mmCIF file of C-alpha atoms and ligand atoms in Angstrom:
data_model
loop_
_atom_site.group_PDB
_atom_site.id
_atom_site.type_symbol
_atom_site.label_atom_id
_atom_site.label_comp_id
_atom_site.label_asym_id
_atom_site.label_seq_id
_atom_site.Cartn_x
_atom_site.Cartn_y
_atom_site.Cartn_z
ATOM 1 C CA UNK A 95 53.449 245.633 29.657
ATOM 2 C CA UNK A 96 56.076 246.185 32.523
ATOM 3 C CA UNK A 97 59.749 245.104 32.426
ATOM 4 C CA UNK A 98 62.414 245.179 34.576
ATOM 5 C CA UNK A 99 66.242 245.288 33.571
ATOM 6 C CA UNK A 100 68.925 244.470 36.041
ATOM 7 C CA UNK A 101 72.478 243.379 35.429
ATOM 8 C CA UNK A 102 74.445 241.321 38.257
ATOM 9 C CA UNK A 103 77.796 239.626 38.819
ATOM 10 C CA UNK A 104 80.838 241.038 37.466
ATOM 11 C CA UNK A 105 80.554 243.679 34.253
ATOM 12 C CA UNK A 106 81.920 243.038 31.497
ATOM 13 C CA UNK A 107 81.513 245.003 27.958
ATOM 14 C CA UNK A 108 78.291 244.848 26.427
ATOM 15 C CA UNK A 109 75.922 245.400 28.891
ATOM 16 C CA UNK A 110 75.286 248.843 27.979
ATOM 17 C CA UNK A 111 74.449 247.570 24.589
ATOM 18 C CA UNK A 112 72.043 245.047 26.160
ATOM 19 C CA UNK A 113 69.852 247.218 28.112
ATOM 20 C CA UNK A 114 69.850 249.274 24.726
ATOM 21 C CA UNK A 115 68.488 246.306 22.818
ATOM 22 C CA UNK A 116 66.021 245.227 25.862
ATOM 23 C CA UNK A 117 64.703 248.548 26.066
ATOM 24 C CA UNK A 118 64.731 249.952 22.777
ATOM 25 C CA UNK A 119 62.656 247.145 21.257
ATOM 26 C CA UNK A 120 60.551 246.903 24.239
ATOM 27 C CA UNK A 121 59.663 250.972 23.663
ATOM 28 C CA UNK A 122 59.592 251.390 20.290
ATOM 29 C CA UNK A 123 58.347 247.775 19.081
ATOM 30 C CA UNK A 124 55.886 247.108 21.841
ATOM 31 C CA UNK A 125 55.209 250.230 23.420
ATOM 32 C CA UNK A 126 56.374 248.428 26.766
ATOM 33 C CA UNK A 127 57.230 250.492 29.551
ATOM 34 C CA UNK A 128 61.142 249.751 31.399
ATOM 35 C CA UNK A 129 62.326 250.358 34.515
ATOM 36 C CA UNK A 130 66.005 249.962 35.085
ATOM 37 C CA UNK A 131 67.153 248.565 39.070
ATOM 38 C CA UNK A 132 70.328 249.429 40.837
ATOM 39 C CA UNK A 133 73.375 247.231 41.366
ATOM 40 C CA UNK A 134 71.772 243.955 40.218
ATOM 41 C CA UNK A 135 69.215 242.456 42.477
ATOM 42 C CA UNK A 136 70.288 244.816 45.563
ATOM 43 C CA UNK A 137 68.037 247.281 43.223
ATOM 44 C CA UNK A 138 65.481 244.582 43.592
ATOM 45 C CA UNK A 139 66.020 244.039 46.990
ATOM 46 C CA UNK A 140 65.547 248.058 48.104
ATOM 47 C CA UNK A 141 62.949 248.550 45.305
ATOM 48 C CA UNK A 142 65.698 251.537 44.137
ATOM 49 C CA UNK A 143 64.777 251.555 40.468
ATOM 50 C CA UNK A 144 64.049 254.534 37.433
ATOM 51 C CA UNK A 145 61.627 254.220 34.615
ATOM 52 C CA UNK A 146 64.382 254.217 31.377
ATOM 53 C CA UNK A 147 63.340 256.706 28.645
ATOM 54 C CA UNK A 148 64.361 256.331 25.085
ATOM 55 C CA UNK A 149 66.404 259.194 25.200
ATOM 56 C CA UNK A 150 68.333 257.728 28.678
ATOM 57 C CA UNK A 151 69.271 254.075 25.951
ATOM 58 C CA UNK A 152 70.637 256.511 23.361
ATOM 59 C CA UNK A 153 74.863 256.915 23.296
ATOM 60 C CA UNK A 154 75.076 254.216 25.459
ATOM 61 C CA UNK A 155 76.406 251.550 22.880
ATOM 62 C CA UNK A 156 79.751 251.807 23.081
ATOM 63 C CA UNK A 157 80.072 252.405 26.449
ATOM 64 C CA UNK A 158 82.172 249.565 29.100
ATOM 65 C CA UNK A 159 80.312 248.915 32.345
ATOM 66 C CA UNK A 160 76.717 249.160 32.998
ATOM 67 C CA UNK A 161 74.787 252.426 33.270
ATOM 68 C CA UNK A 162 72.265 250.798 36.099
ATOM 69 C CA UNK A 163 75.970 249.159 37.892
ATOM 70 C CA UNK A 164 75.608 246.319 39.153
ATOM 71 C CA UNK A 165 76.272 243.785 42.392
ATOM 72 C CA UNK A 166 77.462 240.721 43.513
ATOM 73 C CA UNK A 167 74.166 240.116 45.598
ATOM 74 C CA UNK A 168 72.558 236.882 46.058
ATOM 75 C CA UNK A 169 69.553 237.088 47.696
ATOM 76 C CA UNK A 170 68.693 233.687 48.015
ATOM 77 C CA UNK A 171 71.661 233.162 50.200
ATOM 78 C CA UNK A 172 70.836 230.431 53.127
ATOM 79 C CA UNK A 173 71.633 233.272 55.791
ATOM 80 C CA UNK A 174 69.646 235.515 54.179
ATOM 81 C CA UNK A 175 66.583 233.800 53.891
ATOM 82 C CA UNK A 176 65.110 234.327 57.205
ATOM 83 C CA UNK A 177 66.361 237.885 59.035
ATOM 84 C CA UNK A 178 64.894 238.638 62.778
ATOM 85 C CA UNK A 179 64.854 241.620 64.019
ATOM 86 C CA UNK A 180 65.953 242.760 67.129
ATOM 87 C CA UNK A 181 62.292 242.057 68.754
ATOM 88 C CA UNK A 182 62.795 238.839 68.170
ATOM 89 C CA UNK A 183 60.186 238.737 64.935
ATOM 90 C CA UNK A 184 60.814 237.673 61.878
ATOM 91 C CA UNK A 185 61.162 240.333 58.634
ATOM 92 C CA UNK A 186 61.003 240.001 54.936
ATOM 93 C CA UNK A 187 63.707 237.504 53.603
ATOM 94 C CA UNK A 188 65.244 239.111 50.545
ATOM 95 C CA UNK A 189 63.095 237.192 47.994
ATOM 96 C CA UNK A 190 59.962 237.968 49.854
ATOM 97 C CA UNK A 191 61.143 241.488 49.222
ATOM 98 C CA UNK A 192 61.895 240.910 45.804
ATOM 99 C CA UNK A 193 58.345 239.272 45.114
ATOM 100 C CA UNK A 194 56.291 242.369 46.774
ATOM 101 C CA UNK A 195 58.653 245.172 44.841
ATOM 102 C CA UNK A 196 57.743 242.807 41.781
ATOM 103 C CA UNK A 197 54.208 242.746 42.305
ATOM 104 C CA UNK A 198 53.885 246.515 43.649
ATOM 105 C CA UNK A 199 55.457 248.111 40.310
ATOM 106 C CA UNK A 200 53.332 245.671 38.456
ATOM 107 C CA UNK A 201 55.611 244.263 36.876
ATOM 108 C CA UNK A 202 55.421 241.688 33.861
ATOM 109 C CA UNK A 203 59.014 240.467 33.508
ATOM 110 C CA UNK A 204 61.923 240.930 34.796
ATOM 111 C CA UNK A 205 65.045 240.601 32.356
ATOM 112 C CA UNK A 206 68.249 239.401 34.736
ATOM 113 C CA UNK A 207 71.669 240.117 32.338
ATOM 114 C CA UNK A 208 74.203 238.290 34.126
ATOM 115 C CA UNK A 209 76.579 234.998 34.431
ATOM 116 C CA UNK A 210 76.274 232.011 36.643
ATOM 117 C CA UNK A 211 75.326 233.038 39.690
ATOM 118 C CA UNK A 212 73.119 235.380 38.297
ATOM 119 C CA UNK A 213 71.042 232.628 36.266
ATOM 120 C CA UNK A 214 70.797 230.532 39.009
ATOM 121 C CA UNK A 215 68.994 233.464 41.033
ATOM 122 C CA UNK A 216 67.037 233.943 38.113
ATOM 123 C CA UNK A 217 66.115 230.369 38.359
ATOM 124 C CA UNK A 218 64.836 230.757 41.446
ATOM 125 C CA UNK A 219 63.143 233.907 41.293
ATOM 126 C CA UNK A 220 61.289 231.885 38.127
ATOM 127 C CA UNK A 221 61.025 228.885 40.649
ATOM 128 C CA UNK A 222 58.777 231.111 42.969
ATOM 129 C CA UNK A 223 56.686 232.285 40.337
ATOM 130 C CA UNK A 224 57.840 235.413 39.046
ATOM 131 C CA UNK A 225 58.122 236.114 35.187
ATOM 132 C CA UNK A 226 61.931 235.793 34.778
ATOM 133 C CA UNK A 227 64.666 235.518 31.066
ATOM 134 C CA UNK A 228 67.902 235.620 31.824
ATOM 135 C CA UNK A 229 70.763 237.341 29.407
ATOM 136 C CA UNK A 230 74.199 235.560 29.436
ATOM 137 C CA UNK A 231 77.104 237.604 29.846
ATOM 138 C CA UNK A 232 80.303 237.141 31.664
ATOM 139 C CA UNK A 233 84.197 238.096 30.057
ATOM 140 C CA UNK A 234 84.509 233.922 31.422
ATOM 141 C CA UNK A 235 82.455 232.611 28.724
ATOM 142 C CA UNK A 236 80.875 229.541 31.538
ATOM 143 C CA UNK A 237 77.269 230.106 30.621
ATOM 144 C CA UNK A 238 75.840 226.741 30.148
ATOM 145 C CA UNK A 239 73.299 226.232 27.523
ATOM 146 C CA UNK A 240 74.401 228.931 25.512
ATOM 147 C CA UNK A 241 78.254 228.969 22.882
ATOM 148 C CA UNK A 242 79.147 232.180 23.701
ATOM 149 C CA UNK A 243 78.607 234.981 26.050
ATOM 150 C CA UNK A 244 78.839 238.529 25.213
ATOM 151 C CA UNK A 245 81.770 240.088 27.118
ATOM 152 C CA UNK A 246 83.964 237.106 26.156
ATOM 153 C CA UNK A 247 85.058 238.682 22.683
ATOM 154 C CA UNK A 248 85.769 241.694 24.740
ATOM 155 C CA UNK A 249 88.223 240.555 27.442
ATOM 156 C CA UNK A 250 89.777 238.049 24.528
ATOM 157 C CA UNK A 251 91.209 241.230 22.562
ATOM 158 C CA UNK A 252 92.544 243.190 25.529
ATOM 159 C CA UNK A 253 94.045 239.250 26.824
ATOM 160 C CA UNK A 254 95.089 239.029 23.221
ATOM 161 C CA UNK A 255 96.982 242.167 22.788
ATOM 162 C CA UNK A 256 98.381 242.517 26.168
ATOM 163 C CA UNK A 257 100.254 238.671 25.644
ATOM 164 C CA UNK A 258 101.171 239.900 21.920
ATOM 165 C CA UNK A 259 103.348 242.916 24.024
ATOM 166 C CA UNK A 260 104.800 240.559 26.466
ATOM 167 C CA UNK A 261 106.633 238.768 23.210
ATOM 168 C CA UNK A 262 108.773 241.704 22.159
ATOM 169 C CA UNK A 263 109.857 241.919 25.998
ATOM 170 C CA UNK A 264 110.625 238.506 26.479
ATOM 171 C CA UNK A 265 112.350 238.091 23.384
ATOM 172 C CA UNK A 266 114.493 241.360 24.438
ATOM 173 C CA UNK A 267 115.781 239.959 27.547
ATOM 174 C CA UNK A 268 115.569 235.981 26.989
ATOM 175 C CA UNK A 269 112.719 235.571 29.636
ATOM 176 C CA UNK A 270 110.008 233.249 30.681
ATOM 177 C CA UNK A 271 107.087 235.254 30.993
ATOM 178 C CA UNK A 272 104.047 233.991 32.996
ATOM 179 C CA UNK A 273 100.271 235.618 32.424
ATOM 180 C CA UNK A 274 97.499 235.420 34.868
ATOM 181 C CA UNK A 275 93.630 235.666 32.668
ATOM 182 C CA UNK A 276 90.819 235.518 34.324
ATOM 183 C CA UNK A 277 87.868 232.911 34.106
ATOM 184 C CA UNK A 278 86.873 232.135 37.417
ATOM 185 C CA UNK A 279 86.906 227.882 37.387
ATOM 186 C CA UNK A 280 87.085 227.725 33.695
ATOM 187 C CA UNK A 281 89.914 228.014 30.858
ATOM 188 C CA UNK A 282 88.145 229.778 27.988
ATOM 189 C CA UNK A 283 89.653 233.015 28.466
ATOM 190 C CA UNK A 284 93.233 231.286 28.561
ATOM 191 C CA UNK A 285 92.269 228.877 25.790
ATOM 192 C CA UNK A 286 91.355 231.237 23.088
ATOM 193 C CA UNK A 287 93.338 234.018 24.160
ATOM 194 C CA UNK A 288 96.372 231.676 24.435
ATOM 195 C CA UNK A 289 95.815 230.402 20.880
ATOM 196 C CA UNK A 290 95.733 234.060 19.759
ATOM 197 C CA UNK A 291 98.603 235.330 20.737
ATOM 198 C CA UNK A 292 100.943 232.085 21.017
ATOM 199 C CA UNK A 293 101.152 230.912 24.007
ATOM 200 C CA UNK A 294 104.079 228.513 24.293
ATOM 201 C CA UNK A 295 102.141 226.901 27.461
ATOM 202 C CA UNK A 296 98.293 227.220 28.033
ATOM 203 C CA UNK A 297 97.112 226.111 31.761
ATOM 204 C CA UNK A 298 93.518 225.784 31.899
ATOM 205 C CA UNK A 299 91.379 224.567 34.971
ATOM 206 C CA UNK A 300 90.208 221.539 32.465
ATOM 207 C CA UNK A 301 93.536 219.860 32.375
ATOM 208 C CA UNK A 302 95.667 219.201 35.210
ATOM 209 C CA UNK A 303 99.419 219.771 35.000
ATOM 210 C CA UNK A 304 102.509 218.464 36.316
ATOM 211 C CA UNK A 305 105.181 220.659 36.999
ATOM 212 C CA UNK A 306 107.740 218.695 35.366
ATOM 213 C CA UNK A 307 106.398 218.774 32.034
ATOM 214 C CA UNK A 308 106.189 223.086 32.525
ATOM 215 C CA UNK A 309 109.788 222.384 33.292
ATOM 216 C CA UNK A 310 110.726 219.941 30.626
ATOM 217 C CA UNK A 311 108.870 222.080 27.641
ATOM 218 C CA UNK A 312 110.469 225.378 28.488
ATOM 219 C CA UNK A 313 113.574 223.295 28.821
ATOM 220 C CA UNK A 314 112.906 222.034 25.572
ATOM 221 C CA UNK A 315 112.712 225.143 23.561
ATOM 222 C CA UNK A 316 115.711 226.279 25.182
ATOM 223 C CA UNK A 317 117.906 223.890 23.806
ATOM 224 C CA UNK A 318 116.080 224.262 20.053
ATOM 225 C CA UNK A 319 117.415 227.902 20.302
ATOM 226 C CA UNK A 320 113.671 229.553 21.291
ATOM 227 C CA UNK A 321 115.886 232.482 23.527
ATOM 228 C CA UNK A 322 111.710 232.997 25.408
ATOM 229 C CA UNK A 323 108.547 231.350 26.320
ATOM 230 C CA UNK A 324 104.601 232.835 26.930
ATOM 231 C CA UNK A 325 103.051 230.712 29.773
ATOM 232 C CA UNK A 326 99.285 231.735 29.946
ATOM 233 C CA UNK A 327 97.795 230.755 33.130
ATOM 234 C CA UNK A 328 94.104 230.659 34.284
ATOM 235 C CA UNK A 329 93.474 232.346 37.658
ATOM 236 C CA UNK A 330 91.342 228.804 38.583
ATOM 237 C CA UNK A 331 93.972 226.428 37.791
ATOM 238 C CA UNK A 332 94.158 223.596 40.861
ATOM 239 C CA UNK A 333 97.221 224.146 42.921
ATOM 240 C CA UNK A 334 96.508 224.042 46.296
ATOM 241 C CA UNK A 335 98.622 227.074 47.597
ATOM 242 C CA UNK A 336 97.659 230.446 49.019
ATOM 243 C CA UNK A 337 99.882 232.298 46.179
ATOM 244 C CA UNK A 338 98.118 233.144 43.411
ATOM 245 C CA UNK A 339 98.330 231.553 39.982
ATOM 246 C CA UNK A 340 100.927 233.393 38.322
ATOM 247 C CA UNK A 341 103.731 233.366 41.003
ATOM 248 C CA UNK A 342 103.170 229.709 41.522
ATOM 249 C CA UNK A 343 103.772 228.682 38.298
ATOM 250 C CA UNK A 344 106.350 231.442 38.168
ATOM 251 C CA UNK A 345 108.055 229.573 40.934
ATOM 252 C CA UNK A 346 107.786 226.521 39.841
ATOM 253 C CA UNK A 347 109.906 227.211 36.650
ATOM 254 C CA UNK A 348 111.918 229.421 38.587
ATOM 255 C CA UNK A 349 113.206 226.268 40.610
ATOM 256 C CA UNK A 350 113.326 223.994 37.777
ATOM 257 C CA UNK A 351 115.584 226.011 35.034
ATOM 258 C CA UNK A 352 116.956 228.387 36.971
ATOM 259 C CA UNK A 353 115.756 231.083 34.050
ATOM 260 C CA UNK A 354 114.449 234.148 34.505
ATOM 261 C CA UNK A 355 111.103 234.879 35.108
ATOM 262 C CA UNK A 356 108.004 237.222 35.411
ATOM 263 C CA UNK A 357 104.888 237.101 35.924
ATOM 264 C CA UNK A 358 102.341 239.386 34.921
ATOM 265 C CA UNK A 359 98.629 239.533 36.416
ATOM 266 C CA UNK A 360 96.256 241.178 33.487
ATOM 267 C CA UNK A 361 93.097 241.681 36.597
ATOM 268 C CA UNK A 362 90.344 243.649 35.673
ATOM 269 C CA UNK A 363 91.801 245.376 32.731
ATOM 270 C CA UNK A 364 90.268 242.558 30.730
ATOM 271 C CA UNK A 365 87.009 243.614 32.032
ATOM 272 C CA UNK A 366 86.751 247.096 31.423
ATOM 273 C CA UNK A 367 86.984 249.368 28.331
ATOM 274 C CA UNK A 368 84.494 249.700 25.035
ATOM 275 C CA UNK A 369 82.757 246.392 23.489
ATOM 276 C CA UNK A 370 83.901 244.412 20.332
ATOM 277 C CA UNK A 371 81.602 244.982 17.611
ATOM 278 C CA UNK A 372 81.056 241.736 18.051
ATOM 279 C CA UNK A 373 79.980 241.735 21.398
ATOM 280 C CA UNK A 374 77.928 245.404 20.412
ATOM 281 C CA UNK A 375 75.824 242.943 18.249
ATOM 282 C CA UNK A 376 75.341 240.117 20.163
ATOM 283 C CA UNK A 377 74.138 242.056 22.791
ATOM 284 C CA UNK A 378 72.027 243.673 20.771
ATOM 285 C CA UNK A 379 70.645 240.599 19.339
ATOM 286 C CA UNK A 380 70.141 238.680 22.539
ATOM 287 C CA UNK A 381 68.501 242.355 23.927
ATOM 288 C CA UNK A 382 66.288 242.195 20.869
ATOM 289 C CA UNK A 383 65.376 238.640 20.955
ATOM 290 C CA UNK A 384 64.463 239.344 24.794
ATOM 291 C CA UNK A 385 61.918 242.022 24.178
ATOM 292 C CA UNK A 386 60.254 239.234 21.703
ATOM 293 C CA UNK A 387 59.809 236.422 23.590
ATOM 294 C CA UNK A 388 58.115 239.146 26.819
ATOM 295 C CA UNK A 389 55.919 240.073 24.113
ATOM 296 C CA UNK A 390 54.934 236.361 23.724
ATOM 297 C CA UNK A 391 54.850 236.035 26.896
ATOM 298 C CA UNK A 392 57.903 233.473 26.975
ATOM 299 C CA UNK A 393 59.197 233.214 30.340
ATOM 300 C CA UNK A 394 61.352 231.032 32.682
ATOM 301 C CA UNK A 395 64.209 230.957 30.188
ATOM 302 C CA UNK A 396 67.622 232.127 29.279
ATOM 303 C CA UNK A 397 68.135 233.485 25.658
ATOM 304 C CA UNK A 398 71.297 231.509 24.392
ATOM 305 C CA UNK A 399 73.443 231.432 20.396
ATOM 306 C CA UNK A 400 73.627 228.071 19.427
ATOM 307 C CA UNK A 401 75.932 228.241 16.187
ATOM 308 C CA UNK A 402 75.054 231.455 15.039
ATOM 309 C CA UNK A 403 71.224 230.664 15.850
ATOM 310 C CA UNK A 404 69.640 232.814 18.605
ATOM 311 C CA UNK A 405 67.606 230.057 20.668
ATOM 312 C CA UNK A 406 66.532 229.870 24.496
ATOM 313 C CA UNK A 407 66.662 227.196 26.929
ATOM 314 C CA UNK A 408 65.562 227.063 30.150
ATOM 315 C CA UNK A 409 66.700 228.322 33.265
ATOM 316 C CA UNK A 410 66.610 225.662 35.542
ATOM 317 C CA UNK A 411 69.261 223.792 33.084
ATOM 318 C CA UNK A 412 71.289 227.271 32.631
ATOM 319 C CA UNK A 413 70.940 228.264 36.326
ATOM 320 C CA UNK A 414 72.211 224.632 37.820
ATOM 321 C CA UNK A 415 75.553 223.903 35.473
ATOM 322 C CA UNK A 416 78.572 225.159 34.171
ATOM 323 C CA UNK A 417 80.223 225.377 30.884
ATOM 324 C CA UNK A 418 83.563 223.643 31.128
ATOM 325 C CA UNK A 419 86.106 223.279 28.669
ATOM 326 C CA UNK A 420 85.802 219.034 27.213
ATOM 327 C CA UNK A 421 89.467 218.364 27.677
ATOM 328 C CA UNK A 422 89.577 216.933 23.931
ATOM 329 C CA UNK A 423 87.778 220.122 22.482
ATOM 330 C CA UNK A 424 88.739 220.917 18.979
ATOM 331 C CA UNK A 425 91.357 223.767 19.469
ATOM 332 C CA UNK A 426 92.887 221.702 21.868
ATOM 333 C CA UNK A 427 94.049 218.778 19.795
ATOM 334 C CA UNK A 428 95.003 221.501 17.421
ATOM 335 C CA UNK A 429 96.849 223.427 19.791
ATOM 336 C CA UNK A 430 98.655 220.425 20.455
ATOM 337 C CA UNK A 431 99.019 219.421 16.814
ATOM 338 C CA UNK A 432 101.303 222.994 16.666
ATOM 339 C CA UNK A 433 103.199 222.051 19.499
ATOM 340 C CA UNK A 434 101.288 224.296 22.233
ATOM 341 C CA UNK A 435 101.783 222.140 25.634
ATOM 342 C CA UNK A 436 98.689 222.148 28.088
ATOM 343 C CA UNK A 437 101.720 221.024 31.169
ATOM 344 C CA UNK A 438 100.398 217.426 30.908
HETATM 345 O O1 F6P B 547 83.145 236.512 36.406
HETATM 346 C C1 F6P B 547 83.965 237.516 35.944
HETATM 347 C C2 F6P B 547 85.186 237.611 36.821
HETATM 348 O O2 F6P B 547 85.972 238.677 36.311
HETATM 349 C C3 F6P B 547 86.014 236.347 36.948
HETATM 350 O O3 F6P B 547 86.821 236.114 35.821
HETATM 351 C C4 F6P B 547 86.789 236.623 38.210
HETATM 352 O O4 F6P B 547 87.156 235.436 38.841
HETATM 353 C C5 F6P B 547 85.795 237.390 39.031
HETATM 354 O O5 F6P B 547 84.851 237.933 38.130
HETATM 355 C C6 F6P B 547 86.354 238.524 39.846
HETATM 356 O O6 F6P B 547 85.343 238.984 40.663
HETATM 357 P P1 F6P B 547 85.275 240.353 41.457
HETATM 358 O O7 F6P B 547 84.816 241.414 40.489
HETATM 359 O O8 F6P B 547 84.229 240.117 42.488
HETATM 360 O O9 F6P B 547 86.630 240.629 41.982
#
């Protein structure tokens, strides 16, 4: 058989360790052939693609980032569906392009390692026809279908550590200090990275806040002799203004106790760097697992951890939804339990 590997969307660490478990198994357990495409599905796109050797997956593990790189590209964007040229006639759309590159190499399957937007492309690729399993990955952990993604483990112990430094600052000068994660429209990042490292204040996408209570709770802790407080903000909080998570809130408790405060905006150090061993061997796993179900001939699906059980389910549930934080999840209540506010 014939496989494909691309990885799309935003990197995150692990994906290295993927394509090592995709490919490895496919070589050396099924004598499968790979071929690795360029920047996600642009590779697709501009048929720009390399047969992987064994050799090529080896010393890639620990690696951050993606050896193949990878693109935000959507192909099945509305404009991009129909193209015409400057004669007036009408050229390949980007999935017809996508199908014939397919077909041409021959290929069998097509393994998409990606987040969101990248399973619901792979949804539709598998929608019109073409042998498609989708790998979940994203530092954001919003994969539906699946409990964690690898990447997540990742960006939570570079989120983790950088809030455990802000402590010994704060504390120095008697400061409110605000952090900015990442996690796109969700709170996971915040959640479990917040709970890590202490967070005084956890605003998550999930839960709306008032800005009173932000104000009443650092308030609060003043007056019960706490000389600093950790706010950790997620970048998708609702807030309807232009400035960016951090300074808002920033502001916001700025003009309501008149302390002093900074804000700090982690960006894409959370995405970068060497995976977690535990992201090494999920990735590994989920690459493995891959390789199997091609071999059976197991398409149209996204390969998912459910507990600590690797399972699948299909892409047209993964590639249509998001995984959202339940407002009354577990470490929430017991956040709140230890007196973590949520700013409602
Ligand atoms: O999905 C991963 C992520 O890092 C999000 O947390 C963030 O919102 C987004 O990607 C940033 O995207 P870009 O790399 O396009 O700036």
């Amino acid at each position: 058989m014939k496989i494909g590997i691309l990885t799309a969307g935003g990197d995150c660490p692990g994906l290295n360790a993927a394509i090592r478990g995709v490919g490895k198994t496919a070589m050396l357990q099924y004598g499968m052939r790979v071929f690795g495409f360029s920047y996600g599905f642009t590779g697709l796109i501009e048929n720009d693609f390399q047969e992987l050797t064994e050799n090529q997956l080896s010393g890639i593990l620990t690696y951050g980032g993606t050896i193949l790189g990878t693109s935000r590209e959507k192909p099945f964007k509305k404009e991009d569906r129909f193209v015409s040229n400057s004669n007036g006639n009408g050229v390949y759309t980007k999935p017809d392009r996508i199908r014939e590159n397919y077909k041409n190499l021959g290929l069998d399957c097509i393994v998409c390692i990606g987040g969101n937007g990248t399973m619901k492309t792979a949804n539709l690729l598998s929608q019109e026809g073409l042998n498609v399993i989708g790998m979940p990955k994203t530092i954001d952990n919003d994969v539906w279908g699946t409990d964690i993604t690898f990447g997540f483990d990742s960006a939570l112990q570079s989120a983790t550590d950088a809030i455990d430094r802000l402590h010994s600052t704060a504390n120095s000068h008697r400061r409110i200090m605000v952090i900015e994660l990442m996690g796109h429209n969700t709170g996971w990042l915040s959640l479990y990275a917040g709970m890590a490292a202490g967070g005084d204040i956890i605003l998550i996408p999930e839960i709306p806040f008032k800005a009173e209570k932000i104000v009443e709770c650092i308030k609060v802790r003043n007056a019960i002799k706490k000389p600093y407080s950790i706010v950790v903000v997620a970048e998708g909080i609702e807030h309807g203004s232009t400035k960016n998570a951090a300074t808002y809130v920033a502001d916001i408790i700025k003009e309501g106790t008149g302390f002093e405060t900074r804000e700090t905006i982690l960006g894409y150090i959370q995405r970068g760097g060497t995976p977690s061993p535990s992201d090494r061997i999920l990735a590994t796993r989920f690459g493995a697992f891959v390789a199997e179900l091609i071999d059976q001939q197991e398409f149209g699906c996204m390969v998912a951890l459910h507990g600590n059980e690797l399972t699948t389910v299909p892409l047209s549930e993964a590639g249509t939804q998001t995984k959202r934080i339940d407002p009354n999840h577990e470490l929430i209540r017991h956040a709140r339990f230890i007196g973590t506010s949520f700013g409602d």
